[in-house]
PDB file of C-alpha atoms and ligand atoms in Angstrom:
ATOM      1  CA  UNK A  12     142.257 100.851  82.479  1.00 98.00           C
ATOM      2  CA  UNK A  13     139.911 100.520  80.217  1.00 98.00           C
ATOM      3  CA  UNK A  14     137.907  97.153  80.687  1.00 98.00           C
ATOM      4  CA  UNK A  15     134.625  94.666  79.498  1.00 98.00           C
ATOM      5  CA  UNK A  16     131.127  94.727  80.986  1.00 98.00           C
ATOM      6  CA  UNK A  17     131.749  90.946  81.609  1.00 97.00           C
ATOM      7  CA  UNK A  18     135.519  91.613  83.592  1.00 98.00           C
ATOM      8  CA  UNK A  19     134.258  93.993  85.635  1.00 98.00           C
ATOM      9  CA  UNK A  20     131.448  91.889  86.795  1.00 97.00           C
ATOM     10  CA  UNK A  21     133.397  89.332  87.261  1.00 97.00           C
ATOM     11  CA  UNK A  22     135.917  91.142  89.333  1.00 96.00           C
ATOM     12  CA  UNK A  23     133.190  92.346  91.497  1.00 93.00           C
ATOM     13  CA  UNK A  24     131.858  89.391  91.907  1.00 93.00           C
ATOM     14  CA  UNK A  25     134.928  87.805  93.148  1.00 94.00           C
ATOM     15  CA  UNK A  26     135.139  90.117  95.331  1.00 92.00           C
ATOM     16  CA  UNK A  27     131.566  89.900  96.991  1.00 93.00           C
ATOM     17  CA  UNK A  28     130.212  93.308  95.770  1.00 95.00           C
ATOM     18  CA  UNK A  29     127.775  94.564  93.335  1.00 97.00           C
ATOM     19  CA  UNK A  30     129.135  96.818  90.569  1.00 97.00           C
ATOM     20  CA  UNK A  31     128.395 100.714  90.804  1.00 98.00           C
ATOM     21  CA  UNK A  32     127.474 101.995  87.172  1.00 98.00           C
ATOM     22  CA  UNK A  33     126.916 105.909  87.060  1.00 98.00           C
ATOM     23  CA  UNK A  34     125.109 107.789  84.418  1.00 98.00           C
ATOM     24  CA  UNK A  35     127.690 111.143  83.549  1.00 98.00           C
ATOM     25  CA  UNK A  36     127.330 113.989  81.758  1.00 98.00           C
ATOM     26  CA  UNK A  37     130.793 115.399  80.882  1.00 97.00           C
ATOM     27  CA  UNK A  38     134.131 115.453  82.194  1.00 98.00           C
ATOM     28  CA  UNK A  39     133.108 116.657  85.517  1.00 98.00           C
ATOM     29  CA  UNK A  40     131.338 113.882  87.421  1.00 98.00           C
ATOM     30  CA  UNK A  41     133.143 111.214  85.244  1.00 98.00           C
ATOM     31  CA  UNK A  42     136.351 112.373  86.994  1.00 98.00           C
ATOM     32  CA  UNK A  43     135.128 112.534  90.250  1.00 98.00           C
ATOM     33  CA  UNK A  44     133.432 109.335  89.609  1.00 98.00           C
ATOM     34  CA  UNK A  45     136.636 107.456  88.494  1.00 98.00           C
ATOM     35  CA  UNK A  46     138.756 109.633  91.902  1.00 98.00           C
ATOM     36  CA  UNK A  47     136.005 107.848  94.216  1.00 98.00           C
ATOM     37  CA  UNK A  48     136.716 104.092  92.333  1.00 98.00           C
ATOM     38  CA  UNK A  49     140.334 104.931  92.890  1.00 98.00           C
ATOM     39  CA  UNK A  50     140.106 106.198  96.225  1.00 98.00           C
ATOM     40  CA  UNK A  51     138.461 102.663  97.107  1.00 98.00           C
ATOM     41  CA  UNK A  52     140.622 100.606  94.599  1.00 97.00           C
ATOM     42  CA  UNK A  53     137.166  99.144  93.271  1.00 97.00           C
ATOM     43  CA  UNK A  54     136.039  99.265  89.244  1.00 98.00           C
ATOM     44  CA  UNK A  55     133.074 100.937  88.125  1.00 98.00           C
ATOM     45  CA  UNK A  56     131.248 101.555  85.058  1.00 98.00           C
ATOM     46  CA  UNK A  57     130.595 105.358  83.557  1.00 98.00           C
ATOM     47  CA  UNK A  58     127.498 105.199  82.071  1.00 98.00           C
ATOM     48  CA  UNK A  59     125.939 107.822  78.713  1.00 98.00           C
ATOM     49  CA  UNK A  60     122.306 107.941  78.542  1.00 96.00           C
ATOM     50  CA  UNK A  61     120.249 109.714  76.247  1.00 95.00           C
ATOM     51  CA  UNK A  62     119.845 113.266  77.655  1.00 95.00           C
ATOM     52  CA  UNK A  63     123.853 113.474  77.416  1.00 97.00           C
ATOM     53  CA  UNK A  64     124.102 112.394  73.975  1.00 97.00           C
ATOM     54  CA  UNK A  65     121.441 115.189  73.099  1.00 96.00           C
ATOM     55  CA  UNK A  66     123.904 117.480  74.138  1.00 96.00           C
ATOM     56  CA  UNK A  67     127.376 115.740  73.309  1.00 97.00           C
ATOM     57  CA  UNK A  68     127.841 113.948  70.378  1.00 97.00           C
ATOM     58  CA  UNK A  69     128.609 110.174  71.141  1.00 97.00           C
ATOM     59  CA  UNK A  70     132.149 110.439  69.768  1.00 97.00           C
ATOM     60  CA  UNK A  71     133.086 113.549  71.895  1.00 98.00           C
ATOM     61  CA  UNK A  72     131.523 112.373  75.210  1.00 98.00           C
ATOM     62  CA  UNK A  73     132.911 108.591  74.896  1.00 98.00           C
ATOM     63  CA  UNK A  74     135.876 109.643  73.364  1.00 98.00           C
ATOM     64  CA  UNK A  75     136.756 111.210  76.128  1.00 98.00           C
ATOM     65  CA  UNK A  76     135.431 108.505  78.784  1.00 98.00           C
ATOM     66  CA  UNK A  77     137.146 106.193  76.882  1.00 98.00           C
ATOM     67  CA  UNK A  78     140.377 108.225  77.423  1.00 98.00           C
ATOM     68  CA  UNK A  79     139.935 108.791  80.947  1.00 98.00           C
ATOM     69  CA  UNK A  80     138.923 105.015  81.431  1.00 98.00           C
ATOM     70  CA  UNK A  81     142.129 103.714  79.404  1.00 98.00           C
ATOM     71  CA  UNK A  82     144.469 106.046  82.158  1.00 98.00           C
ATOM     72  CA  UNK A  83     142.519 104.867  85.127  1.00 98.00           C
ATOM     73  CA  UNK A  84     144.364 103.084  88.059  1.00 98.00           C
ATOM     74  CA  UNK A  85     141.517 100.930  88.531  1.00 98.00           C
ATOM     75  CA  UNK A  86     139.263  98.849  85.552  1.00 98.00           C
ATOM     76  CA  UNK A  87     136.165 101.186  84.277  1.00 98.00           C
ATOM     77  CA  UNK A  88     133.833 100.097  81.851  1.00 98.00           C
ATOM     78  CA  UNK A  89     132.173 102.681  79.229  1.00 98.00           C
ATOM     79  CA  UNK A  90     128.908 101.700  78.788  1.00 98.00           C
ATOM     80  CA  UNK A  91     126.025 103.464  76.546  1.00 98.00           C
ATOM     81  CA  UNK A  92     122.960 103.117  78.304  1.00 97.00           C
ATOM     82  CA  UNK A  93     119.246 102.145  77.655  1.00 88.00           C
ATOM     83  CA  UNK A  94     120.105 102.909  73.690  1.00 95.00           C
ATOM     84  CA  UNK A  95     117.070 102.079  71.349  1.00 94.00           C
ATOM     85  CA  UNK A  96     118.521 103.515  68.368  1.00 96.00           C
ATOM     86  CA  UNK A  97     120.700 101.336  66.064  1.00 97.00           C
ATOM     87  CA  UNK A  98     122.513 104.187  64.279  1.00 97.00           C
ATOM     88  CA  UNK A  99     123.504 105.390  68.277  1.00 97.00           C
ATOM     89  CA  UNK A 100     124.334 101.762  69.312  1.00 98.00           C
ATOM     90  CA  UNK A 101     126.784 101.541  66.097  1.00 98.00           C
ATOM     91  CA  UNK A 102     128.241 104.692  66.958  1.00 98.00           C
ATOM     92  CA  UNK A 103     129.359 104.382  70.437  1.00 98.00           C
ATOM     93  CA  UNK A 104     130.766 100.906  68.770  1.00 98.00           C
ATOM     94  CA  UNK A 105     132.884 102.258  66.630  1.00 98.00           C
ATOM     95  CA  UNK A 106     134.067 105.556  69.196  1.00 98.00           C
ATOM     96  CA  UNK A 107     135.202 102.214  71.654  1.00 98.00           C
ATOM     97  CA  UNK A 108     132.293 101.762  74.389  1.00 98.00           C
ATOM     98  CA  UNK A 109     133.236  98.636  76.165  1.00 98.00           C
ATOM     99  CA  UNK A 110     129.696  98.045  76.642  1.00 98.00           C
ATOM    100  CA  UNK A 111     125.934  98.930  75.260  1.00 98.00           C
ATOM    101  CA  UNK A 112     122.672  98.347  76.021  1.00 98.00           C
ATOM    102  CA  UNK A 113     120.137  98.085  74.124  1.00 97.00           C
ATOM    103  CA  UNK A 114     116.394  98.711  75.340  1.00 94.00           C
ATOM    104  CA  UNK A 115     113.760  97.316  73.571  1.00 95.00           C
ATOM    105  CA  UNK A 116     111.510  96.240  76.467  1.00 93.00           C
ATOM    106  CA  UNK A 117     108.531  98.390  75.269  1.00 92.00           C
ATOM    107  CA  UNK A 118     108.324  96.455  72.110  1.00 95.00           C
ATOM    108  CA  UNK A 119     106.633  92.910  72.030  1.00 96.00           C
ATOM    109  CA  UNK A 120     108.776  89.731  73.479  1.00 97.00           C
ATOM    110  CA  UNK A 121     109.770  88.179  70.170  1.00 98.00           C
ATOM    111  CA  UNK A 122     111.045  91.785  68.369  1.00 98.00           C
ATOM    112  CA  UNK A 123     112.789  92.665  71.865  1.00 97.00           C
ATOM    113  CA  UNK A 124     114.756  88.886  71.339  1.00 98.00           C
ATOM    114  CA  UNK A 125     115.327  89.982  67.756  1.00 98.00           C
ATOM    115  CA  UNK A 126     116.636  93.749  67.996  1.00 98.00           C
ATOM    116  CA  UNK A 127     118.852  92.197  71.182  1.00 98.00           C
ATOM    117  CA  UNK A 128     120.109  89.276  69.255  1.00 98.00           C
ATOM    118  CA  UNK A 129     120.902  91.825  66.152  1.00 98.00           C
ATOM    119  CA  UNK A 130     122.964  94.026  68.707  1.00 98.00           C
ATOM    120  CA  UNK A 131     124.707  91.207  70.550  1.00 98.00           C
ATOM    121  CA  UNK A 132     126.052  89.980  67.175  1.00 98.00           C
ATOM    122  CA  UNK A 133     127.272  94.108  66.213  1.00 97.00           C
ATOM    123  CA  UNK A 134     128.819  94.399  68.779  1.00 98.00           C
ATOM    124  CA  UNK A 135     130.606  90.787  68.745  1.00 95.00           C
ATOM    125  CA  UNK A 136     132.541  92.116  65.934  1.00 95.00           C
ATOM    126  CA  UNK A 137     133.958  95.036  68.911  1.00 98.00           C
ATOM    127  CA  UNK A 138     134.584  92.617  71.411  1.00 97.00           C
ATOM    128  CA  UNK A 139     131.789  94.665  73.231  1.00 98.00           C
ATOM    129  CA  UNK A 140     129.524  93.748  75.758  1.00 98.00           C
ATOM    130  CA  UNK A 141     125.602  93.535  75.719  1.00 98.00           C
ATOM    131  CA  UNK A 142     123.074  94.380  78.254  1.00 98.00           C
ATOM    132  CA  UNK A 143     119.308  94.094  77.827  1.00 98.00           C
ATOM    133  CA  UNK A 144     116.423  94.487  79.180  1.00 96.00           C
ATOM    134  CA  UNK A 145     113.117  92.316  79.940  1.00 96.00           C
ATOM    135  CA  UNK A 146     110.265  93.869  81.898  1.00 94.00           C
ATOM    136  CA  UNK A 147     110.400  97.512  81.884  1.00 88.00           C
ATOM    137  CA  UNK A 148     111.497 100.088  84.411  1.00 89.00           C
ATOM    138  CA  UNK A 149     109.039 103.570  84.418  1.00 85.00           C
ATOM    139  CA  UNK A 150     109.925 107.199  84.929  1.00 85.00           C
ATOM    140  CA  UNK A 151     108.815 109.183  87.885  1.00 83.00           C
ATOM    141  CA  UNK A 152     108.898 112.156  85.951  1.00 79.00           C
ATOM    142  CA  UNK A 153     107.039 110.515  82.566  1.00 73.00           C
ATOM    143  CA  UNK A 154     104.493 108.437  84.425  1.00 71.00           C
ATOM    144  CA  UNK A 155     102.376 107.952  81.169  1.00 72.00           C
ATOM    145  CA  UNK A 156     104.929 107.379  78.263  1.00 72.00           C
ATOM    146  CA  UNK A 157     106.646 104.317  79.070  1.00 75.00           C
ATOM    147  CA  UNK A 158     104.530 101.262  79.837  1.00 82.00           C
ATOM    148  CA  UNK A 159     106.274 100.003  83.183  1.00 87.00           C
ATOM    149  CA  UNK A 160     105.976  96.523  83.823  1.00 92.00           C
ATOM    150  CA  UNK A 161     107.798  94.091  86.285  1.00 95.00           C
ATOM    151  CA  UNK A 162     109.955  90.999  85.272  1.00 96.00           C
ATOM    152  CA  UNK A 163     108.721  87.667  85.178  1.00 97.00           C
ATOM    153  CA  UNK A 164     111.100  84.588  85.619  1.00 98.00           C
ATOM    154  CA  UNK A 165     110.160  82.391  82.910  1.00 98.00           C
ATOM    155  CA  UNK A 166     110.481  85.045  80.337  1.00 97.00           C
ATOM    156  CA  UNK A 167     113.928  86.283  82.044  1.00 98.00           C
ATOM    157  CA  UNK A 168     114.953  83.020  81.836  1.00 98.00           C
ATOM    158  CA  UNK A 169     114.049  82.155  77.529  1.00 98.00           C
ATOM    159  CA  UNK A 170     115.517  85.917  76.878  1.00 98.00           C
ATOM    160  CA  UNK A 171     118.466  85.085  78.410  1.00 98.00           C
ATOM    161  CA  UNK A 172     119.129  82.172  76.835  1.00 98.00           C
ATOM    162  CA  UNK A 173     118.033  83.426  73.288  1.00 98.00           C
ATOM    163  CA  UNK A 174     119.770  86.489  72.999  1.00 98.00           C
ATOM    164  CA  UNK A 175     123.552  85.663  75.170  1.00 98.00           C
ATOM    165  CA  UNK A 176     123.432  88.970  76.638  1.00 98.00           C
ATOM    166  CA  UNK A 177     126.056  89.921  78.824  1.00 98.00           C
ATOM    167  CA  UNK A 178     124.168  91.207  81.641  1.00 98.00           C
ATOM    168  CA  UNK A 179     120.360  91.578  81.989  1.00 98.00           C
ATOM    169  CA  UNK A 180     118.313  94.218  83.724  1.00 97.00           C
ATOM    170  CA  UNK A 181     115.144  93.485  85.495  1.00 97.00           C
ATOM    171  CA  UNK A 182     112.144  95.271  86.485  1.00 96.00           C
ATOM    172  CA  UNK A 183     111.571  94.809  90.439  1.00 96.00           C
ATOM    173  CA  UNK A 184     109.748  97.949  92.180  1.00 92.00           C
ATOM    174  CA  UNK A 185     112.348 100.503  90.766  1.00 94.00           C
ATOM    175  CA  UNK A 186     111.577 103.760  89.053  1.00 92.00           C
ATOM    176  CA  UNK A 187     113.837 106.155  87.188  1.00 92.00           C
ATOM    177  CA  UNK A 188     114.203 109.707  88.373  1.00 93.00           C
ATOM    178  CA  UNK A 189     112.983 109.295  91.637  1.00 94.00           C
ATOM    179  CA  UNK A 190     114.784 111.789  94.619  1.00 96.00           C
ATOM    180  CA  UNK A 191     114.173 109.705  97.398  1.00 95.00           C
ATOM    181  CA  UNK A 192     115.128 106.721  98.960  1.00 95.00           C
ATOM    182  CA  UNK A 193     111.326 105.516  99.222  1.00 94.00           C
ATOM    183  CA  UNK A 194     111.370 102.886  96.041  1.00 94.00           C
ATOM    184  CA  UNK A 195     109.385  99.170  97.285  1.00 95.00           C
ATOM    185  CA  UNK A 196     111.407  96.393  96.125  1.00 96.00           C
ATOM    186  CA  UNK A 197     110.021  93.179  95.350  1.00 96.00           C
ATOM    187  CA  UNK A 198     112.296  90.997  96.527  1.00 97.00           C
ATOM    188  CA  UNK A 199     110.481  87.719  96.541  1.00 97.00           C
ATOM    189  CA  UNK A 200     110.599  88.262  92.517  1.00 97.00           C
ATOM    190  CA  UNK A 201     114.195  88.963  92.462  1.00 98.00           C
ATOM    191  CA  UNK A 202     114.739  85.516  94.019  1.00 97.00           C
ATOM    192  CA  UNK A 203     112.532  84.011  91.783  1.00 97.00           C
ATOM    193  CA  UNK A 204     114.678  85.369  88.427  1.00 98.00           C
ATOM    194  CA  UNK A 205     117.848  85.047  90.161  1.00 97.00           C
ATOM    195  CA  UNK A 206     117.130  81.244  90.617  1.00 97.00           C
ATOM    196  CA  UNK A 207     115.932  80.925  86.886  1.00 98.00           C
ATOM    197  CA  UNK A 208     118.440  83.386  85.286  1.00 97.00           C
ATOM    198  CA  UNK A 209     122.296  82.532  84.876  1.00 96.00           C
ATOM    199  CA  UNK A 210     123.147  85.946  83.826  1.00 97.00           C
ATOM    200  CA  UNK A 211     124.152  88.725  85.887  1.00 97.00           C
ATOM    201  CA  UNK A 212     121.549  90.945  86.923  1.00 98.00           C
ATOM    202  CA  UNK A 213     121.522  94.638  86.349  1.00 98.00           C
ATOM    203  CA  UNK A 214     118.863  97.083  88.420  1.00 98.00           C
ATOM    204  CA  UNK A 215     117.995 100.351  86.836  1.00 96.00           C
ATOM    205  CA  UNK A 216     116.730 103.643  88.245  1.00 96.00           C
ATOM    206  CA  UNK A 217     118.785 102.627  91.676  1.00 97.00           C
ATOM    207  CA  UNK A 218     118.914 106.264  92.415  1.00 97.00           C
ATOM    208  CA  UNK A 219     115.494 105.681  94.453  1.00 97.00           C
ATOM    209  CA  UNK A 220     116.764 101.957  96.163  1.00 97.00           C
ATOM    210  CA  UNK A 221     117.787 102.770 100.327  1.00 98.00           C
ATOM    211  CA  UNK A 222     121.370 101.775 100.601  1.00 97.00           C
ATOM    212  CA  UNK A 223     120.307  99.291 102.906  1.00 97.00           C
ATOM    213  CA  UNK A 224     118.511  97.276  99.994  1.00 98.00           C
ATOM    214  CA  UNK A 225     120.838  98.401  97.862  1.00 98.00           C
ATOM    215  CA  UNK A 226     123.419  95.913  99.905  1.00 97.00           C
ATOM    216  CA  UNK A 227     119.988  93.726 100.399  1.00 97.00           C
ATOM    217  CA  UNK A 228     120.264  93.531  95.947  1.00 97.00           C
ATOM    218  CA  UNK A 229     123.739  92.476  95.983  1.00 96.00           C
ATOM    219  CA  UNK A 230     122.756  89.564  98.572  1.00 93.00           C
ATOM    220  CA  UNK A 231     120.285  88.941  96.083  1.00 94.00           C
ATOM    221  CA  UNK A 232     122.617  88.362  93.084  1.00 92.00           C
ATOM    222  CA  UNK A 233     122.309  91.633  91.474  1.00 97.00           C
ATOM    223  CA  UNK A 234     125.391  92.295  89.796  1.00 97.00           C
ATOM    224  CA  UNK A 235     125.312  95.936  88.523  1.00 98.00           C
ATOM    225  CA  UNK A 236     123.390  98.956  89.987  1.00 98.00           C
ATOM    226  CA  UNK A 237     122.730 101.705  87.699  1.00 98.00           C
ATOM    227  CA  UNK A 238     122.593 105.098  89.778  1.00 98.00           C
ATOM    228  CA  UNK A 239     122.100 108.643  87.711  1.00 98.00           C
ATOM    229  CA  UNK A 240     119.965 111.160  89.597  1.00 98.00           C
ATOM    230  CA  UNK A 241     121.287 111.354  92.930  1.00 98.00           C
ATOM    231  CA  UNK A 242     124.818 112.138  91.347  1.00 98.00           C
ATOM    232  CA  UNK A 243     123.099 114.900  89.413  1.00 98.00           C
ATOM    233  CA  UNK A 244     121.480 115.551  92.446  1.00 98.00           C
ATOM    234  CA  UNK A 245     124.671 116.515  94.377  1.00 98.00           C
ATOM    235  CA  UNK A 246     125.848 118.067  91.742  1.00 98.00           C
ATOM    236  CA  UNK A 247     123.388 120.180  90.944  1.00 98.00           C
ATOM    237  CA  UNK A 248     122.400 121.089  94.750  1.00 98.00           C
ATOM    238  CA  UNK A 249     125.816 122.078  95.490  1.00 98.00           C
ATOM    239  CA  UNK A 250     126.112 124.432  92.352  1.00 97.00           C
ATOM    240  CA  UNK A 251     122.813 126.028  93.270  1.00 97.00           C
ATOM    241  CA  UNK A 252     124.557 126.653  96.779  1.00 98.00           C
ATOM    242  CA  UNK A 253     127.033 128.191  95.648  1.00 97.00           C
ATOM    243  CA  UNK A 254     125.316 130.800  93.682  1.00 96.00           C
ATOM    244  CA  UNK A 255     122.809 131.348  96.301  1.00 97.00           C
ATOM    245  CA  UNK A 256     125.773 132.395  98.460  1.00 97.00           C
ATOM    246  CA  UNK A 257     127.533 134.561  96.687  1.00 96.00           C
ATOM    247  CA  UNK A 258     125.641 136.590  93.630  1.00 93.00           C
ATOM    248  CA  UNK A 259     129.288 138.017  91.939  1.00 96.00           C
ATOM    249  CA  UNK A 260     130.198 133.747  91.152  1.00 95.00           C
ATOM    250  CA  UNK A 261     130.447 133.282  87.602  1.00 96.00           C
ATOM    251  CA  UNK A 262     133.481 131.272  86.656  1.00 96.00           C
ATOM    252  CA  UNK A 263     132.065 127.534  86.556  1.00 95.00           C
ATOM    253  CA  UNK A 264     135.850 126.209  86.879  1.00 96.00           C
ATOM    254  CA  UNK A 265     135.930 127.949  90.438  1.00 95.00           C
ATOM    255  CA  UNK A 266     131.985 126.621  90.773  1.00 96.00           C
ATOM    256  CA  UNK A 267     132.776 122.753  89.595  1.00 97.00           C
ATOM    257  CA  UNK A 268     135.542 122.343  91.685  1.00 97.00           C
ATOM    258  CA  UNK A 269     133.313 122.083  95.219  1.00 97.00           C
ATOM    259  CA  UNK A 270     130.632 120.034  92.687  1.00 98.00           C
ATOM    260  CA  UNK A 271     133.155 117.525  92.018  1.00 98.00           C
ATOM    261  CA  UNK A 272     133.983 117.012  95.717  1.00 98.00           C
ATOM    262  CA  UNK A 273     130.133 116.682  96.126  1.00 98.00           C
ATOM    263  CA  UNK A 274     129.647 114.057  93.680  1.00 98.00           C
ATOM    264  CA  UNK A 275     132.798 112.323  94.619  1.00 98.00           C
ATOM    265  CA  UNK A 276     131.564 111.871  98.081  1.00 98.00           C
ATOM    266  CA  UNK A 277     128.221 110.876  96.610  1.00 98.00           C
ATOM    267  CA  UNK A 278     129.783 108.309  94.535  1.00 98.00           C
ATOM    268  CA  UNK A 279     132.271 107.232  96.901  1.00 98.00           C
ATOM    269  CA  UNK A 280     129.149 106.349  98.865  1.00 98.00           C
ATOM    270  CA  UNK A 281     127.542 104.527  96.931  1.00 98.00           C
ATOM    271  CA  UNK A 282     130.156 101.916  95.950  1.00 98.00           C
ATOM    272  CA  UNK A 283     131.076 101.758  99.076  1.00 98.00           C
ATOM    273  CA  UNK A 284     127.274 100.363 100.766  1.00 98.00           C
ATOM    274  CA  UNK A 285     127.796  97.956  97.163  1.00 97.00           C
TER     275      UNK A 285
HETATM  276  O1  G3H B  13     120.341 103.451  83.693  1.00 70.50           O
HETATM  277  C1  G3H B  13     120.376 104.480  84.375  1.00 70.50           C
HETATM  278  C2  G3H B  13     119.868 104.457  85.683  1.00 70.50           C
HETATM  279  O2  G3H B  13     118.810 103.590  85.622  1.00 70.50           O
HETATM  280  C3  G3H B  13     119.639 105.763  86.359  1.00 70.50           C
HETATM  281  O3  G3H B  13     118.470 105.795  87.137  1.00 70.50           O
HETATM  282  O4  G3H B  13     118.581 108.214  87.611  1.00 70.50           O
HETATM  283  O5  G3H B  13     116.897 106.763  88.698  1.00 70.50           O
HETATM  284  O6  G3H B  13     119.298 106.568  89.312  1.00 70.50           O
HETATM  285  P1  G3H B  13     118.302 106.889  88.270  1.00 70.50           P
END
């Protein structure tokens, strides 16, 4: 079923684990994403970032994660992710994302409470959820066009109590992008905010995180791990076997089908060491 940002943390919670949040790209890996939560009776989050709304309109894509959500056995949130764009945030609003967050970290601390205050109160009147962000997370991939900075407590803790967010990410040693398990957490820091902060804590770029600090964040009172390119890792790797193997493969139905196993297994994975 389809359920809130807030629920599903809370449900996790309950339960001693952190919540798995996956970046997908189409109907694909959000299926095999919502077989593995079944499979393990746990909720999880399906999350649509930017690349896949430059290639899916919001409406299509979450209409149809919303669907698939709403007939799930187990609660899955539909979450846009790291949205700076108001006319995007409205959108995915009004197509019936359960969640949204909105990324202003690059601008300046007052204008990132303002933009996140102005969103939290939008999407009040959809009974959606809010995430932020204070700090900033970098790219491996775009080193040099987004200022990367790490979290401080003091200023987790005024954001959080200015703007209500639902859940707040924080900037501890992760990167985006990265395709191995090498990332250095600071987890001294994490402490530090998760003593100062009341809200749930969200970690982004989690794709580089070792599962064994990955279970080492949930200890740690991180509450939702966002993971993106090692699904499109084994998705991609596995369709690049494929073809490799056999040059007369051309039907992508006969190619997803082993892709979906992949990423299920993948995914299945993951929530599981949460
Ligand atoms: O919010 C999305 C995640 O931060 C994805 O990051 O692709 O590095 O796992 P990742």
């Amino acid at each position: 079923m389809l359920d809130t940002l807030r629920h599903i943390i809370q449900i996790t919670e309950e339960q001693g684990h952190g919540t798995a949040a996956f970046n997908v790209f189409g109907y694909e890996d959000a299926r095999a994403v919502i077989d593995a939560a079944e499979a393990l009776d746990r909720p999880v989050i399906l999350m649509t970032n930017k690349p896949a709304l430059a290639h899916m309109p919001v409406h299509l894509l979450g209409g149809m994660l919303i669907q698939m959500a709403r007939e799930a056995s187990v609660p899955v949130g539909v979450h846009l992710d790291h949205a700076d764009d108001l006319e995007v945030i409205e959108a995915a609003l009004q197509t019936g994302y359960s969640s949204v967050m909105i990324d202003a970290s690059q601008l300046p601390f007052e204008e990132n409470i303002s933009r996140t205050k102005y969103v939290v109160e939008m999407a009040r009147d959809f009974g959606a959820g809010v995430e932020a962000e204070i700090g900033a997370v970098g790219y491996s991939d775009a080193p040099d066009t987004y200022q990367a900075r790490y979290t401080q407590p003091e200023e987790a803790q005024e954001f959080a109590g200015r703007t209500g967010v639902d859940a707040l990410a924080v900037a501890v040693g992760t990167v985006h992008r990265m395709q191995t398990q090498t990332a250095r957490l600071q987890f001294g820091l994490l402490e530090r905010i998760h003593k100062a902060v009341n809200t749930p804590l969200v970690i982004r770029g989690s794709s580089g995180i070792s599962d064994a600090d990955l279970k080492k964040l949930v200890l740690c009172g991180v509450r939702k791990v966002n993971l993106g390119t090692t699904l499109r890792m084994a998705f991609g790797q596995e369709l690049r076997r494929q073809i490799e193997a056999d040059e007369k493969l051309f039907d992508r139905i006969v190619m997803f089908q082993s892709c979906m196993t992949q990423v299920e297994k993948k995914a299945r994975q993951k929530i599981e060491v949460l």
